[in-house]
Amino acid sequence: MENQEKNDDKQEFKGRNLEDVISLAEHVLKIPRTQFNYEIVAEKTKLFGIKTKEIVIRAWPKAVIDSEPATRFLDELLEKCPLDLKYHTKKNRDILFIIFEGRDKSLLTQKDGALLLAFQHILNKVSPQKVQTDCDFFRKRKERELKDYVQHVARRVRESGRKEMLDPMNPYERRLVHITVNQIPGIATESIGEGFLKKVKLYPSKGRPKQKSYS
Amino acid sequence: MQELVEMIAKALVDDPDKVVVSQLQGEQTTILELKVAQDDLGKVIGKQGRTARAIRVILGAAGMKEKRRYNLEIIEKA
């Protein structure tokens, strides 16, 4: 659903090689290639008729990250808040990263990062861009932990042949679980439940592992 | 702390002029009453109460510094 909507403002361009198509996109979108993103939709060599190549790309202008609403809000918040926190920002594609520092930073990552995620939630309401908060590589650490744990459970499922259910997780964590498990042959995943927090079920996939095609 | 809640609420709602925060001081606990326009109630509460919970988490952490407990109540304006 979401992808469908996003594709609406992406235009498709066809040409004989990548250089041609990008030039065409520049011409139609009226912006230089440094200011749009593109993905290759199809690339094929026509065998019948004349042997020509055709390449199709989808291009859309890059979002200009405006960190102003988020930082202005956060500056004011930290001024009124007795917590001793500072931050710096980083931009990556369409995401604005806010990395906290300061004497009270240990409070952020307590209780599974509750405060860090609370700031993230409010900042996302205020900012037009997606915001991710972080502190002391909390995210990296959590991801590593979750991956190790999931791999461990996956091994257990494969050995026992019995399904297992993980604790409720948010969409970000569930995505990581699905990605991790999908790299392990013979185990499949499914999200179960409703709402923001769902459980992920790990179970042995029947028969031979699905043949993945990378065409 | 009153100002903190007011500032967060004002950033979330469509009608910041209708945001009012009042404070009831107890011995160990302070109750903060947040009033917003009827149409903005959902904005400060959020889906499944996530926004309200986020504000409470921030308030809780800030309160810890002051060794004081803060209770946030969201009230419908008559």
Coordinates of N, CA and C in Angstrom, one line a residue, chain A:
Chain A
M1 N 0.8 -1.2 0.0 CA 0.0 0.0 0.0 C 0.9 1.3 0.0
E2 N 1.8 1.3 1.0 CA 2.6 2.4 1.1 C 3.5 2.7 -0.1
N3 N 4.0 1.5 -0.7 CA 4.8 1.6 -1.8 C 4.1 2.2 -3.0
Q4 N 2.8 1.7 -3.1 CA 2.0 2.1 -4.2 C 1.9 3.7 -4.2
E5 N 1.6 4.2 -3.0 CA 1.5 5.7 -2.9 C 2.8 6.4 -3.3
K6 N 3.9 5.8 -2.8 CA 5.2 6.4 -3.1 C 5.5 6.4 -4.6
N7 N 5.1 5.3 -5.3 CA 5.4 5.3 -6.7 C 4.6 6.3 -7.5
D8 N 3.6 6.8 -6.9 CA 2.8 7.8 -7.7 C 3.6 9.0 -8.1
D9 N 4.5 9.5 -7.2 CA 5.3 10.6 -7.7 C 6.7 10.2 -8.2
K10 N 6.8 9.0 -8.6 CA 8.0 8.5 -9.3 C 7.7 8.3 -10.7
Q11 N 8.5 9.0 -11.6 CA 8.2 8.8 -13.0 C 9.1 7.8 -13.6
E12 N 8.6 7.1 -14.6 CA 9.5 6.1 -15.3 C 10.1 6.6 -16.6
F13 N 11.3 6.2 -16.8 CA 12.0 6.6 -18.0 C 12.6 5.4 -18.7
K14 N 12.5 5.4 -20.0 CA 13.0 4.3 -20.8 C 14.1 4.8 -21.7
G15 N 15.1 3.9 -21.9 CA 16.2 4.3 -22.9 C 17.1 3.1 -23.2
R16 N 18.1 3.4 -24.0 CA 18.9 2.3 -24.4 C 20.1 2.0 -23.5
N17 N 20.5 3.0 -22.8 CA 21.5 2.7 -21.7 C 21.3 3.7 -20.5
L18 N 22.0 3.4 -19.4 CA 21.7 4.1 -18.2 C 22.0 5.6 -18.4
E19 N 23.1 5.9 -19.1 CA 23.4 7.3 -19.4 C 22.3 8.1 -20.1
D20 N 21.8 7.4 -21.1 CA 20.7 8.0 -21.9 C 19.5 8.3 -21.0
V21 N 19.1 7.3 -20.2 CA 17.9 7.4 -19.4 C 18.1 8.5 -18.4
I22 N 19.2 8.6 -17.8 CA 19.5 9.6 -16.8 C 19.4 11.0 -17.4
S23 N 20.0 11.1 -18.6 CA 19.9 12.4 -19.3 C 18.5 12.8 -19.6
L24 N 17.7 11.8 -20.0 CA 16.3 12.0 -20.3 C 15.6 12.4 -19.0
A25 N 15.9 11.8 -17.9 CA 15.2 12.1 -16.6 C 15.6 13.6 -16.2
E26 N 16.8 13.9 -16.4 CA 17.3 15.3 -16.1 C 16.5 16.3 -16.9
H27 N 16.3 15.9 -18.2 CA 15.6 16.8 -19.1 C 14.1 17.0 -18.7
V28 N 13.5 15.9 -18.4 CA 12.0 15.9 -18.1 C 11.8 16.5 -16.7
L29 N 12.6 16.1 -15.7 CA 12.4 16.6 -14.3 C 12.9 18.0 -14.2
K30 N 13.7 18.4 -15.1 CA 14.3 19.7 -15.1 C 15.2 20.0 -13.9
I31 N 15.8 18.9 -13.4 CA 16.8 19.1 -12.3 C 18.0 18.2 -12.6
P32 N 19.2 18.6 -12.2 CA 20.4 17.8 -12.4 C 20.4 16.5 -11.7
R33 N 21.2 15.6 -12.2 CA 21.1 14.2 -11.7 C 21.5 14.1 -10.2
T34 N 22.2 15.1 -9.7 CA 22.6 15.0 -8.3 C 21.4 15.3 -7.4
Q35 N 20.3 15.8 -8.0 CA 19.2 16.2 -7.1 C 18.0 15.2 -7.2
F36 N 18.2 14.1 -7.9 CA 17.2 13.1 -7.8 C 17.7 11.7 -7.6
N37 N 16.9 10.9 -7.0 CA 17.2 9.5 -6.7 C 16.6 8.6 -7.9
Y38 N 17.2 7.5 -8.2 CA 16.6 6.6 -9.2 C 16.8 5.2 -8.8
E39 N 15.9 4.4 -9.3 CA 16.1 2.9 -9.2 C 15.9 2.3 -10.5
I40 N 16.6 1.2 -10.8 CA 16.4 0.5 -12.1 C 15.2 -0.4 -12.0
V41 N 14.3 -0.3 -12.8 CA 13.1 -1.1 -12.8 C 13.3 -2.4 -13.6
A42 N 13.8 -2.2 -14.8 CA 14.0 -3.4 -15.7 C 15.2 -3.1 -16.6
E43 N 15.9 -4.2 -16.9 CA 17.0 -4.0 -17.8 C 17.0 -5.3 -18.7
K44 N 16.8 -5.2 -19.9 CA 16.7 -6.4 -20.7 C 17.3 -6.2 -22.1
T45 N 17.7 -7.3 -22.6 CA 18.2 -7.3 -24.0 C 17.1 -7.9 -24.8
K46 N 16.7 -7.2 -25.8 CA 15.6 -7.8 -26.6 C 16.3 -8.7 -27.6
L47 N 15.8 -10.0 -27.6 CA 16.5 -11.0 -28.4 C 15.8 -11.0 -29.8
F48 N 14.6 -10.7 -29.8 CA 13.9 -10.8 -31.1 C 14.0 -9.4 -31.8
G49 N 13.9 -9.5 -33.1 CA 14.0 -8.3 -33.8 C 15.5 -7.9 -33.8
I50 N 15.7 -6.6 -33.7 CA 17.1 -6.1 -33.6 C 17.6 -6.3 -32.2
K51 N 18.8 -6.7 -32.1 CA 19.3 -6.9 -30.7 C 19.6 -5.6 -30.1
T52 N 18.7 -5.1 -29.3 CA 18.9 -3.8 -28.6 C 18.6 -4.0 -27.1
K53 N 19.3 -3.1 -26.4 CA 19.1 -3.1 -25.0 C 18.0 -2.1 -24.6
E54 N 17.3 -2.4 -23.6 CA 16.3 -1.4 -23.0 C 16.5 -1.4 -21.5
I55 N 16.4 -0.2 -21.0 CA 16.6 0.0 -19.6 C 15.5 0.9 -19.1
V56 N 14.8 0.6 -18.0 CA 13.8 1.4 -17.5 C 14.2 1.8 -16.0
I57 N 14.1 3.1 -15.8 CA 14.4 3.5 -14.4 C 13.2 4.3 -13.9
R58 N 13.2 4.4 -12.6 CA 12.1 5.2 -12.0 C 12.9 6.3 -11.2
A59 N 12.5 7.6 -11.4 CA 13.3 8.7 -10.8 C 12.3 9.6 -10.0
W60 N 12.8 10.1 -8.9 CA 12.1 11.1 -8.1 C 13.0 12.1 -7.5
P61 N 12.6 13.3 -7.3 CA 13.5 14.3 -6.7 C 13.9 13.9 -5.3
K62 N 15.1 14.2 -4.9 CA 15.5 14.0 -3.5 C 14.8 14.9 -2.6
A63 N 14.4 14.4 -1.4 CA 13.8 15.2 -0.4 C 14.9 16.1 0.2
V64 N 14.5 17.4 0.3 CA 15.5 18.3 0.9 C 15.2 18.2 2.4
I65 N 16.2 17.7 3.1 CA 16.0 17.6 4.6 C 16.0 18.9 5.3
D66 N 14.9 19.2 5.9 CA 14.8 20.4 6.6 C 14.7 20.1 8.1
S67 N 15.9 20.2 8.7 CA 16.0 19.8 10.1 C 15.5 20.9 11.1
E68 N 15.2 22.0 10.5 CA 14.8 23.2 11.3 C 13.7 23.0 12.3
P69 N 12.5 22.5 11.9 CA 11.4 22.3 12.8 C 11.8 21.4 14.0
A70 N 12.5 20.3 13.7 CA 12.9 19.4 14.7 C 13.9 20.0 15.7
T71 N 14.9 20.7 15.2 CA 15.9 21.2 16.1 C 15.4 22.4 16.9
R72 N 14.6 23.2 16.2 CA 14.0 24.3 16.9 C 13.2 23.9 18.1
F73 N 12.4 22.8 17.9 CA 11.6 22.2 18.9 C 12.4 21.7 20.0
L74 N 13.5 20.9 19.6 CA 14.3 20.2 20.6 C 15.1 21.2 21.5
D75 N 15.6 22.3 20.8 CA 16.3 23.3 21.6 C 15.5 23.9 22.7
E76 N 14.2 24.2 22.3 CA 13.3 24.8 23.3 C 13.0 23.8 24.4
L77 N 12.8 22.6 24.0 CA 12.4 21.5 25.0 C 13.6 21.4 26.0
L78 N 14.8 21.3 25.5 CA 15.9 21.0 26.4 C 16.2 22.2 27.3
E79 N 15.8 23.4 26.8 CA 16.0 24.6 27.6 C 15.0 24.5 28.8
K80 N 13.8 24.0 28.6 CA 12.8 24.0 29.7 C 12.9 22.7 30.5
C81 N 13.7 21.8 30.1 CA 13.8 20.5 30.7 C 15.0 20.5 31.6
P82 N 14.9 20.0 32.9 CA 16.0 20.0 33.8 C 17.1 19.0 33.4
L83 N 16.9 18.2 32.4 CA 17.9 17.2 32.0 C 19.1 17.9 31.3
D84 N 20.3 17.4 31.6 CA 21.5 17.9 31.0 C 21.8 17.1 29.7
L85 N 21.2 17.6 28.7 CA 21.4 16.9 27.4 C 21.8 17.8 26.3
K86 N 22.7 17.3 25.4 CA 23.1 18.1 24.2 C 22.9 17.1 23.0
Y87 N 23.0 17.6 21.8 CA 22.8 16.7 20.7 C 23.5 17.3 19.5
H88 N 23.8 16.4 18.5 CA 24.2 16.9 17.2 C 23.4 16.1 16.2
T89 N 23.3 16.6 15.0 CA 22.5 16.0 14.0 C 23.3 15.4 12.8
K90 N 22.7 14.5 12.2 CA 23.3 13.9 11.0 C 22.2 13.7 10.0
K91 N 22.5 13.8 8.7 CA 21.5 13.5 7.7 C 22.0 12.4 6.9
N92 N 21.0 11.5 6.6 CA 21.3 10.4 5.8 C 20.1 10.1 4.9
R93 N 20.2 10.3 3.6 CA 19.1 10.2 2.7 C 17.9 11.0 3.2
D94 N 16.8 10.3 3.6 CA 15.7 11.0 4.0 C 15.5 11.1 5.5
I95 N 16.5 10.6 6.3 CA 16.3 10.5 7.7 C 17.2 11.5 8.4
L96 N 16.6 12.2 9.4 CA 17.4 13.1 10.3 C 17.8 12.3 11.5
F97 N 19.1 12.2 11.8 CA 19.5 11.5 13.0 C 19.8 12.5 14.1
I98 N 19.3 12.3 15.3 CA 19.7 13.1 16.4 C 20.4 12.3 17.4
I99 N 21.7 12.7 17.6 CA 22.5 11.9 18.5 C 22.7 12.7 19.8
F100 N 22.3 12.1 20.9 CA 22.4 12.8 22.2 C 23.7 12.6 22.9
E101 N 24.1 13.7 23.6 CA 25.2 13.6 24.5 C 24.8 14.3 25.8
G102 N 25.8 14.5 26.7 CA 25.5 15.2 27.9 C 25.5 14.3 29.1
R103 N 25.5 15.0 30.3 CA 25.7 14.3 31.5 C 24.6 13.4 31.8
D104 N 23.4 13.7 31.4 CA 22.2 12.8 31.7 C 21.9 11.8 30.6
K105 N 22.9 11.5 29.8 CA 22.6 10.7 28.6 C 22.3 9.2 29.0
S106 N 22.7 8.8 30.2 CA 22.5 7.4 30.6 C 21.0 7.2 30.9
L107 N 20.3 8.3 31.2 CA 18.8 8.1 31.4 C 18.1 7.7 30.1
L108 N 18.7 8.1 29.0 CA 18.0 7.9 27.7 C 17.9 6.4 27.4
T109 N 18.9 5.7 27.7 CA 19.0 4.3 27.3 C 18.5 3.3 28.3
Q110 N 18.1 3.9 29.5 CA 17.5 3.0 30.5 C 16.1 2.5 30.1
K111 N 15.7 1.4 30.7 CA 14.4 0.8 30.4 C 14.2 0.6 28.9
D112 N 15.2 0.0 28.3 CA 15.1 -0.3 26.9 C 15.0 0.9 26.0
G113 N 15.6 2.0 26.4 CA 15.6 3.2 25.6 C 14.3 3.9 25.6
A114 N 13.5 3.8 26.7 CA 12.2 4.4 26.7 C 12.2 5.9 26.4
L115 N 13.2 6.6 27.1 CA 13.2 8.0 26.9 C 13.7 8.4 25.5
L116 N 14.7 7.7 25.0 CA 15.2 7.9 23.7 C 14.1 7.8 22.7
L117 N 13.3 6.8 22.8 CA 12.2 6.5 21.9 C 11.0 7.5 22.1
A118 N 10.9 8.0 23.3 CA 9.8 9.0 23.6 C 10.2 10.3 22.9
F119 N 11.4 10.7 22.9 CA 11.9 11.9 22.2 C 11.7 11.7 20.7
Q120 N 12.0 10.5 20.3 CA 11.9 10.2 18.8 C 10.4 10.3 18.4
H121 N 9.5 9.7 19.2 CA 8.1 9.8 18.9 C 7.6 11.2 18.7
I122 N 7.9 12.0 19.7 CA 7.5 13.4 19.7 C 8.1 14.2 18.5
L123 N 9.4 14.0 18.3 CA 10.1 14.7 17.3 C 9.5 14.3 15.9
N124 N 9.1 13.1 15.8 CA 8.5 12.7 14.5 C 7.2 13.3 14.2
K125 N 6.5 13.7 15.3 CA 5.2 14.4 15.2 C 5.5 15.8 14.7
V126 N 6.6 16.4 15.2 CA 6.9 17.8 14.9 C 7.6 18.0 13.6
S127 N 8.4 17.0 13.2 CA 9.2 17.2 12.0 C 8.6 16.6 10.8
P128 N 8.7 17.3 9.7 CA 8.2 16.7 8.4 C 9.1 15.5 7.9
Q129 N 10.3 15.5 8.4 CA 11.2 14.4 8.0 C 11.2 13.3 9.1
K130 N 11.5 12.1 8.7 CA 11.7 11.0 9.6 C 12.9 11.3 10.5
V131 N 12.7 11.1 11.8 CA 13.7 11.4 12.8 C 14.1 10.1 13.5
Q132 N 15.3 9.8 13.7 CA 15.8 8.7 14.5 C 16.7 9.3 15.6
T133 N 16.4 8.8 16.8 CA 17.3 9.3 17.9 C 18.3 8.2 18.3
D134 N 19.4 8.6 18.7 CA 20.4 7.6 19.1 C 21.3 8.2 20.2
C135 N 22.0 7.3 20.9 CA 23.0 7.8 21.9 C 23.9 6.6 22.2
D136 N 25.2 6.9 22.2 CA 26.2 5.9 22.4 C 26.0 4.6 21.7
F137 N 25.7 4.7 20.4 CA 25.4 3.5 19.6 C 24.4 2.6 20.2
F138 N 23.4 3.1 20.9 CA 22.4 2.3 21.4 C 21.7 1.4 20.4
R139 N 21.4 2.0 19.3 CA 20.8 1.3 18.2 C 21.6 0.1 17.7
K140 N 22.8 0.4 17.4 CA 23.7 -0.7 16.9 C 23.8 -1.8 17.9
R141 N 23.9 -1.5 19.2 CA 24.0 -2.5 20.3 C 22.7 -3.3 20.3
K142 N 21.6 -2.6 20.3 CA 20.3 -3.3 20.3 C 20.1 -4.3 19.1
E143 N 20.5 -3.8 18.0 CA 20.4 -4.6 16.8 C 21.2 -5.8 16.9
R144 N 22.5 -5.7 17.3 CA 23.4 -6.8 17.5 C 22.8 -7.8 18.4
E145 N 22.3 -7.3 19.5 CA 21.7 -8.2 20.6 C 20.5 -9.0 20.0
L146 N 19.7 -8.2 19.3 CA 18.5 -8.8 18.8 C 18.8 -9.9 17.7
K147 N 19.8 -9.6 16.8 CA 20.2 -10.5 15.8 C 20.7 -11.8 16.4
D148 N 21.6 -11.6 17.4 CA 22.2 -12.8 18.0 C 21.1 -13.7 18.6
Y149 N 20.2 -13.0 19.3 CA 19.1 -13.7 20.0 C 18.2 -14.5 19.0
V150 N 17.9 -13.8 17.9 CA 17.0 -14.4 16.9 C 17.7 -15.6 16.2
Q151 N 19.0 -15.4 15.9 CA 19.7 -16.5 15.3 C 19.7 -17.7 16.2
H152 N 19.8 -17.5 17.5 CA 19.8 -18.5 18.5 C 18.5 -19.3 18.5
V153 N 17.4 -18.5 18.5 CA 16.1 -19.1 18.5 C 15.8 -19.9 17.2
A154 N 16.3 -19.3 16.1 CA 16.1 -20.0 14.8 C 16.8 -21.3 14.8
R155 N 18.0 -21.4 15.3 CA 18.7 -22.7 15.4 C 17.9 -23.7 16.2
R156 N 17.3 -23.2 17.3 CA 16.6 -24.1 18.2 C 15.3 -24.6 17.4
V157 N 14.7 -23.7 16.7 CA 13.5 -24.1 15.9 C 13.9 -25.2 14.9
R158 N 15.0 -25.0 14.3 CA 15.4 -26.0 13.3 C 15.7 -27.3 13.9
E159 N 16.3 -27.3 15.0 CA 16.7 -28.6 15.7 C 15.5 -29.3 16.2
S160 N 14.6 -28.5 16.8 CA 13.4 -29.2 17.5 C 12.3 -29.4 16.5
G161 N 12.2 -28.6 15.4 CA 11.1 -28.7 14.5 C 9.9 -28.0 15.0
R162 N 9.9 -27.4 16.2 CA 8.8 -26.8 16.7 C 8.8 -25.2 16.6
K163 N 7.6 -24.7 16.4 CA 7.6 -23.2 16.2 C 7.8 -22.5 17.6
E164 N 8.3 -21.3 17.5 CA 8.5 -20.5 18.7 C 8.0 -19.1 18.4
M165 N 7.6 -18.5 19.5 CA 7.0 -17.1 19.4 C 8.0 -16.2 20.1
L166 N 8.3 -15.0 19.5 CA 9.1 -14.0 20.2 C 8.2 -13.0 20.9
D167 N 8.9 -12.3 21.8 CA 8.1 -11.3 22.6 C 7.6 -10.2 21.6
P168 N 6.6 -9.4 22.1 CA 6.1 -8.3 21.2 C 7.2 -7.3 20.9
M169 N 7.2 -6.9 19.6 CA 8.2 -6.0 19.2 C 7.6 -4.9 18.3
N170 N 8.3 -3.8 18.2 CA 7.8 -2.7 17.3 C 8.2 -3.0 15.8
P171 N 7.7 -2.3 14.9 CA 7.9 -2.6 13.5 C 9.3 -2.6 13.1
Y172 N 10.1 -1.7 13.6 CA 11.5 -1.6 13.3 C 12.3 -2.9 13.7
E173 N 11.9 -3.4 14.9 CA 12.6 -4.6 15.4 C 12.1 -5.8 14.6
R174 N 10.8 -5.8 14.3 CA 10.2 -7.0 13.6 C 10.9 -7.1 12.2
R175 N 11.1 -5.9 11.6 CA 11.7 -5.9 10.3 C 13.1 -6.6 10.3
L176 N 13.8 -6.2 11.4 CA 15.2 -6.8 11.6 C 15.1 -8.3 11.8
V177 N 14.1 -8.8 12.5 CA 13.9 -10.2 12.8 C 13.6 -10.9 11.4
H178 N 12.7 -10.4 10.6 CA 12.3 -11.0 9.4 C 13.6 -11.1 8.5
I179 N 14.3 -10.0 8.4 CA 15.5 -10.0 7.5 C 16.5 -11.0 8.0
T180 N 16.8 -11.1 9.3 CA 17.8 -12.0 9.9 C 17.4 -13.5 9.6
V181 N 16.1 -13.8 9.9 CA 15.6 -15.2 9.8 C 15.6 -15.6 8.3
N182 N 15.2 -14.7 7.4 CA 15.1 -15.1 6.0 C 16.4 -15.5 5.4
Q183 N 17.5 -15.1 6.1 CA 18.8 -15.5 5.6 C 19.2 -17.0 6.0
I184 N 18.3 -17.5 6.9 CA 18.6 -18.9 7.4 C 17.6 -19.8 6.6
P185 N 18.1 -20.8 5.9 CA 17.2 -21.6 5.1 C 16.4 -22.6 6.0
G186 N 15.2 -22.8 5.6 CA 14.4 -23.8 6.4 C 13.6 -23.2 7.5
I187 N 13.7 -21.9 7.7 CA 12.9 -21.3 8.8 C 12.2 -20.1 8.2
A188 N 10.9 -20.0 8.6 CA 10.1 -18.9 8.1 C 9.6 -18.1 9.2
T189 N 9.1 -16.9 8.9 CA 8.6 -16.0 10.0 C 7.2 -15.5 9.6
E190 N 6.5 -15.1 10.6 CA 5.2 -14.5 10.4 C 4.9 -13.6 11.6
S191 N 4.4 -12.4 11.3 CA 4.0 -11.5 12.4 C 2.6 -11.8 12.8
I192 N 2.4 -11.8 14.1 CA 1.1 -12.2 14.7 C 0.6 -11.1 15.6
G193 N -0.7 -10.8 15.5 CA -1.3 -9.8 16.4 C -1.7 -8.5 15.6
E194 N -2.1 -7.6 16.4 CA -2.7 -6.4 15.9 C -2.0 -5.2 16.6
G195 N -2.0 -4.1 15.9 CA -1.5 -2.8 16.5 C 0.0 -2.6 16.4
F196 N 0.6 -1.8 17.2 CA 1.9 -1.3 17.0 C 2.9 -2.5 17.4
L197 N 2.6 -3.1 18.5 CA 3.5 -4.2 18.9 C 2.9 -5.5 18.5
K198 N 3.7 -6.3 17.8 CA 3.2 -7.7 17.3 C 4.3 -8.7 17.7
K199 N 3.8 -9.9 17.8 CA 4.8 -11.0 18.0 C 5.2 -11.6 16.7
V200 N 6.4 -12.1 16.6 CA 6.9 -12.8 15.4 C 6.9 -14.3 15.7
K201 N 6.4 -15.1 14.8 CA 6.4 -16.5 15.0 C 7.5 -17.1 14.1
L202 N 8.4 -17.9 14.6 CA 9.4 -18.6 13.8 C 9.0 -20.0 13.7
Y203 N 9.0 -20.6 12.5 CA 8.6 -22.0 12.3 C 9.3 -22.6 11.1
P204 N 9.5 -23.9 11.2 CA 10.2 -24.6 10.1 C 9.3 -24.5 8.8
S205 N 9.9 -24.0 7.8 CA 9.1 -24.0 6.5 C 9.1 -25.4 5.9
K206 N 7.9 -25.8 5.4 CA 7.7 -27.2 5.0 C 8.5 -27.5 3.7
G207 N 8.9 -28.7 3.6 CA 9.6 -29.1 2.4 C 10.9 -28.5 2.3
R208 N 11.4 -28.4 1.1 CA 12.7 -27.8 0.8 C 12.6 -26.3 1.0
P209 N 13.7 -25.7 1.4 CA 13.6 -24.2 1.5 C 13.3 -23.6 0.1
K210 N 12.6 -22.6 0.2 CA 12.1 -21.9 -1.0 C 13.4 -21.5 -1.8
Q211 N 13.2 -21.7 -3.1 CA 14.3 -21.3 -4.0 C 14.1 -19.8 -4.3
K212 N 15.1 -19.0 -3.9 CA 15.0 -17.6 -4.1 C 15.5 -17.2 -5.5
S213 N 14.9 -16.4 -6.2 CA 15.4 -16.0 -7.5 C 15.9 -14.6 -7.3
Y214 N 17.1 -14.4 -7.9 CA 17.7 -13.1 -7.8 C 17.7 -12.5 -9.2
S215 N 16.7 -12.6 -9.9 CA 16.7 -12.1 -11.3 C 16.4 -10.6 -11.3

